[in-house]
Amino acid sequence: MKMHGEQEKSVIPRTSCNILHGVFFVIAGWILFQGTGDLARRVVLFSFGLITFFRIYLTFFGLLERRFDWSEFGGVTFALFVYQVGFAFLGCNSLRSLGVIDVLAIGVFLLGGYLNTFSEYQRRKFKQRPENRGKLYTEGLFKYARHINYFGDFLWVGAWAVVGASFWALLVPLILGMGFIFYFIPPLTKHLRAKYGDQFDSWSQRTKAFIPFVY
């Protein structure tokens, strides 16, 4: 999987992924408003889908400058299908009214989206300045965790799963978290160490990898 390397627009795979994401969102909306469960829960699930659609669009076409090619297309598209259609299907018929845990989950969802998107914005602004060419970005939200953007993903997906009100939904963030820890972060660590050397070593000594101040 080519996750890193030269920056390029990758227009066709990005556009294809976003078109499919839009289709998934429409399907999810149909599922939710055909459902028989608690209306407030269905509205929240729909709102999560809407926010995620626009945030992912912004990331692809406004923030993400690195290569996004077909090797990533399948995995990202499948994940978006699970989040949009899967969580809608699992939560659309839940009769349980929104409670304190759900309200907290809404806050966590917004926090996770902020950590993911704003951290990418901060890094992009840093990389755009010519004087920072060849430098590793370790400030902003990235001073709290080396992969604070991944942690943000874990939070908003986990919160979405909680509002989905299904045991099966909760398996999704668990799998995602394990994927970050055991599959995505180790090769990225190797890549960053090889590219930035002492800059990365210094950063890794004072900054946790995934969960701020914990791991």
GROMACS .gro file of C-alpha atoms in nm:
model
  215
    1MET     CA    1   0.000   0.000   0.000
    2LYS     CA    2   0.150   0.331  -0.105
    3MET     CA    3   0.055   0.557   0.182
    4HIS     CA    4   0.344   0.800   0.166
    5GLY     CA    5   0.581   0.959  -0.079
    6GLU     CA    6   0.551   1.226  -0.343
    7GLN     CA    7   0.261   1.469  -0.335
    8GLU     CA    8   0.015   1.463  -0.621
    9LYS     CA    9  -0.351   1.530  -0.680
   10SER     CA   10  -0.460   1.173  -0.765
   11VAL     CA   11  -0.778   1.321  -0.908
   12ILE     CA   12  -0.943   1.010  -1.052
   13PRO     CA   13  -0.922   0.782  -0.745
   14ARG     CA   14  -1.011   1.070  -0.513
   15THR     CA   15  -1.310   1.169  -0.723
   16SER     CA   16  -1.425   0.809  -0.761
   17CYS     CA   17  -1.402   0.754  -0.386
   18ASN     CA   18  -1.601   1.069  -0.314
   19ILE     CA   19  -1.871   0.982  -0.567
   20LEU     CA   20  -1.916   0.642  -0.407
   21HIS     CA   21  -1.916   0.806  -0.065
   22GLY     CA   22  -2.202   1.026  -0.182
   23VAL     CA   23  -2.391   0.719  -0.302
   24PHE     CA   24  -2.337   0.551   0.035
   25PHE     CA   25  -2.467   0.861   0.213
   26VAL     CA   26  -2.783   0.865   0.001
   27ILE     CA   27  -2.841   0.495   0.068
   28ALA     CA   28  -2.786   0.553   0.440
   29GLY     CA   29  -3.035   0.839   0.437
   30TRP     CA   30  -3.295   0.619   0.270
   31ILE     CA   31  -3.235   0.343   0.526
   32LEU     CA   32  -3.262   0.581   0.820
   33PHE     CA   33  -3.581   0.751   0.713
   34GLN     CA   34  -3.743   0.421   0.622
   35GLY     CA   35  -3.652   0.290   0.966
   36THR     CA   36  -3.894   0.248   1.254
   37GLY     CA   37  -3.662   0.330   1.541
   38ASP     CA   38  -3.631   0.638   1.759
   39LEU     CA   39  -3.652   0.945   1.533
   40ALA     CA   40  -3.394   1.147   1.725
   41ARG     CA   41  -3.141   0.865   1.697
   42ARG     CA   42  -3.202   0.838   1.324
   43VAL     CA   43  -3.160   1.214   1.283
   44VAL     CA   44  -2.829   1.205   1.472
   45LEU     CA   45  -2.705   0.916   1.259
   46PHE     CA   46  -2.803   1.103   0.944
   47SER     CA   47  -2.627   1.416   1.073
   48PHE     CA   48  -2.311   1.216   1.144
   49GLY     CA   49  -2.319   1.090   0.786
   50LEU     CA   50  -2.367   1.439   0.645
   51ILE     CA   51  -2.085   1.588   0.851
   52THR     CA   52  -1.854   1.302   0.757
   53PHE     CA   53  -1.931   1.334   0.386
   54PHE     CA   54  -1.836   1.703   0.376
   55ARG     CA   55  -1.536   1.657   0.605
   56ILE     CA   56  -1.394   1.375   0.394
   57TYR     CA   57  -1.454   1.581   0.080
   58LEU     CA   58  -1.264   1.872   0.236
   59THR     CA   59  -0.981   1.640   0.334
   60PHE     CA   60  -0.947   1.488  -0.012
   61PHE     CA   61  -0.967   1.809  -0.212
   62GLY     CA   62  -0.853   2.076   0.030
   63LEU     CA   63  -0.610   1.927   0.279
   64LEU     CA   64  -0.455   1.600   0.162
   65GLU     CA   65  -0.163   1.669  -0.069
   66ARG     CA   66   0.007   1.331  -0.060
   67ARG     CA   67  -0.051   1.058  -0.315
   68PHE     CA   68  -0.385   0.875  -0.296
   69ASP     CA   69  -0.391   0.599  -0.553
   70TRP     CA   70  -0.591   0.289  -0.635
   71SER     CA   71  -0.404   0.077  -0.380
   72GLU     CA   72  -0.580   0.274  -0.105
   73PHE     CA   73  -0.909   0.316  -0.289
   74GLY     CA   74  -1.062  -0.019  -0.195
   75GLY     CA   75  -0.989   0.000   0.176
   76VAL     CA   76  -1.101   0.360   0.218
   77THR     CA   77  -1.418   0.306   0.013
   78PHE     CA   78  -1.509  -0.006   0.208
   79ALA     CA   79  -1.457   0.178   0.538
   80LEU     CA   80  -1.685   0.461   0.425
   81PHE     CA   81  -1.948   0.205   0.324
   82VAL     CA   82  -1.935   0.049   0.669
   83TYR     CA   83  -1.962   0.386   0.844
   84GLN     CA   84  -2.243   0.524   0.630
   85VAL     CA   85  -2.453   0.222   0.534
   86GLY     CA   86  -2.351  -0.018   0.809
   87PHE     CA   87  -2.416   0.212   1.104
   88ALA     CA   88  -2.742   0.332   0.945
   89PHE     CA   89  -2.863  -0.026   0.898
   90LEU     CA   90  -2.772  -0.127   1.252
   91GLY     CA   91  -2.924   0.179   1.418
   92CYS     CA   92  -3.231   0.259   1.209
   93ASN     CA   93  -3.471   0.037   1.403
   94SER     CA   94  -3.341   0.094   1.755
   95LEU     CA   95  -3.631   0.201   1.977
   96ARG     CA   96  -3.403   0.322   2.255
   97SER     CA   97  -3.428   0.696   2.313
   98LEU     CA   98  -3.113   0.903   2.318
   99GLY     CA   99  -2.953   0.905   2.661
  100VAL     CA  100  -2.657   1.057   2.839
  101ILE     CA  101  -2.412   0.819   2.671
  102ASP     CA  102  -2.545   0.916   2.330
  103VAL     CA  103  -2.514   1.287   2.410
  104LEU     CA  104  -2.155   1.229   2.520
  105ALA     CA  105  -2.096   1.035   2.199
  106ILE     CA  106  -2.212   1.335   1.996
  107GLY     CA  107  -1.947   1.545   2.171
  108VAL     CA  108  -1.682   1.279   2.110
  109PHE     CA  109  -1.781   1.260   1.744
  110LEU     CA  110  -1.732   1.634   1.703
  111LEU     CA  111  -1.403   1.623   1.895
  112GLY     CA  112  -1.274   1.339   1.680
  113GLY     CA  113  -1.364   1.518   1.360
  114TYR     CA  114  -1.189   1.831   1.486
  115LEU     CA  115  -0.872   1.643   1.580
  116ASN     CA  116  -0.858   1.469   1.244
  117THR     CA  117  -0.941   1.760   1.015
  118PHE     CA  118  -0.781   2.052   1.198
  119SER     CA  119  -0.456   1.861   1.252
  120GLU     CA  120  -0.438   1.800   0.877
  121TYR     CA  121  -0.507   2.170   0.817
  122GLN     CA  122  -0.227   2.273   1.054
  123ARG     CA  123   0.019   2.037   0.890
  124ARG     CA  124  -0.076   2.153   0.541
  125LYS     CA  125  -0.020   2.519   0.634
  126PHE     CA  126   0.322   2.427   0.775
  127LYS     CA  127   0.421   2.230   0.464
  128GLN     CA  128   0.316   2.514   0.233
  129ARG     CA  129   0.580   2.748   0.371
  130PRO     CA  130   0.905   2.720   0.169
  131GLU     CA  131   1.125   2.759   0.477
  132ASN     CA  132   0.978   2.437   0.619
  133ARG     CA  133   1.080   2.219   0.327
  134GLY     CA  134   1.238   1.900   0.459
  135LYS     CA  135   1.120   1.966   0.815
  136LEU     CA  136   0.899   1.737   1.022
  137TYR     CA  137   0.583   1.897   1.159
  138THR     CA  138   0.562   1.836   1.534
  139GLU     CA  139   0.360   2.133   1.657
  140GLY     CA  140  -0.010   2.216   1.681
  141LEU     CA  141  -0.223   1.914   1.760
  142PHE     CA  142   0.065   1.686   1.661
  143LYS     CA  143   0.251   1.782   1.977
  144TYR     CA  144  -0.004   1.575   2.171
  145ALA     CA  145   0.034   1.256   1.966
  146ARG     CA  146   0.238   1.168   1.659
  147HIS     CA  147  -0.074   1.036   1.490
  148ILE     CA  148  -0.337   1.261   1.644
  149ASN     CA  149  -0.525   1.249   1.313
  150TYR     CA  150  -0.563   0.871   1.351
  151PHE     CA  151  -0.677   0.915   1.710
  152GLY     CA  152  -0.938   1.159   1.584
  153ASP     CA  153  -1.059   0.896   1.337
  154PHE     CA  154  -1.084   0.642   1.617
  155LEU     CA  155  -1.292   0.881   1.828
  156TRP     CA  156  -1.547   0.982   1.567
  157VAL     CA  157  -1.591   0.629   1.438
  158GLY     CA  158  -1.630   0.501   1.794
  159ALA     CA  159  -1.888   0.767   1.875
  160TRP     CA  160  -2.082   0.688   1.558
  161ALA     CA  161  -2.083   0.321   1.657
  162VAL     CA  162  -2.218   0.405   2.004
  163VAL     CA  163  -2.511   0.599   1.858
  164GLY     CA  164  -2.564   0.303   1.624
  165ALA     CA  165  -2.685   0.120   1.937
  166SER     CA  166  -2.560  -0.223   1.833
  167PHE     CA  167  -2.298  -0.460   1.966
  168TRP     CA  168  -2.189  -0.529   1.609
  169ALA     CA  169  -2.133  -0.159   1.547
  170LEU     CA  170  -1.893  -0.144   1.841
  171LEU     CA  171  -1.669  -0.400   1.673
  172VAL     CA  172  -1.588  -0.148   1.399
  173PRO     CA  173  -1.388   0.104   1.609
  174LEU     CA  174  -1.220  -0.187   1.788
  175ILE     CA  175  -1.097  -0.325   1.456
  176LEU     CA  176  -1.002   0.025   1.340
  177GLY     CA  177  -0.800   0.093   1.654
  178MET     CA  178  -0.614  -0.237   1.623
  179GLY     CA  179  -0.549  -0.158   1.258
  180PHE     CA  180  -0.392   0.175   1.346
  181ILE     CA  181  -0.176   0.028   1.622
  182PHE     CA  182  -0.056  -0.288   1.450
  183TYR     CA  183  -0.086  -0.219   1.075
  184PHE     CA  184  -0.069   0.151   0.990
  185ILE     CA  185   0.152   0.309   1.257
  186PRO     CA  186   0.452   0.069   1.250
  187PRO     CA  187   0.537   0.116   0.879
  188LEU     CA  188   0.471   0.489   0.906
  189THR     CA  189   0.709   0.506   1.201
  190LYS     CA  190   0.974   0.329   0.995
  191HIS     CA  191   0.915   0.567   0.703
  192LEU     CA  192   0.935   0.882   0.916
  193ARG     CA  193   1.247   0.765   1.097
  194ALA     CA  194   1.421   0.693   0.768
  195LYS     CA  195   1.315   1.027   0.618
  196TYR     CA  196   1.365   1.264   0.912
  197GLY     CA  197   1.622   1.086   1.131
  198ASP     CA  198   1.704   1.279   1.448
  199GLN     CA  199   1.400   1.505   1.405
  200PHE     CA  200   1.173   1.204   1.433
  201ASP     CA  201   1.369   1.041   1.715
  202SER     CA  202   1.345   1.357   1.925
  203TRP     CA  203   0.972   1.385   1.856
  204SER     CA  204   0.904   1.020   1.935
  205GLN     CA  205   1.088   1.043   2.267
  206ARG     CA  206   0.862   1.319   2.396
  207THR     CA  207   0.535   1.240   2.215
  208LYS     CA  208   0.315   0.931   2.233
  209ALA     CA  209   0.224   0.760   1.908
  210PHE     CA  210  -0.155   0.732   1.913
  211ILE     CA  211  -0.338   0.826   2.234
  212PRO     CA  212  -0.214   1.155   2.385
  213PHE     CA  213  -0.004   1.101   2.700
  214VAL     CA  214  -0.097   0.728   2.706
  215TYR     CA  215   0.030   0.529   2.407
   0.00000   0.00000   0.00000
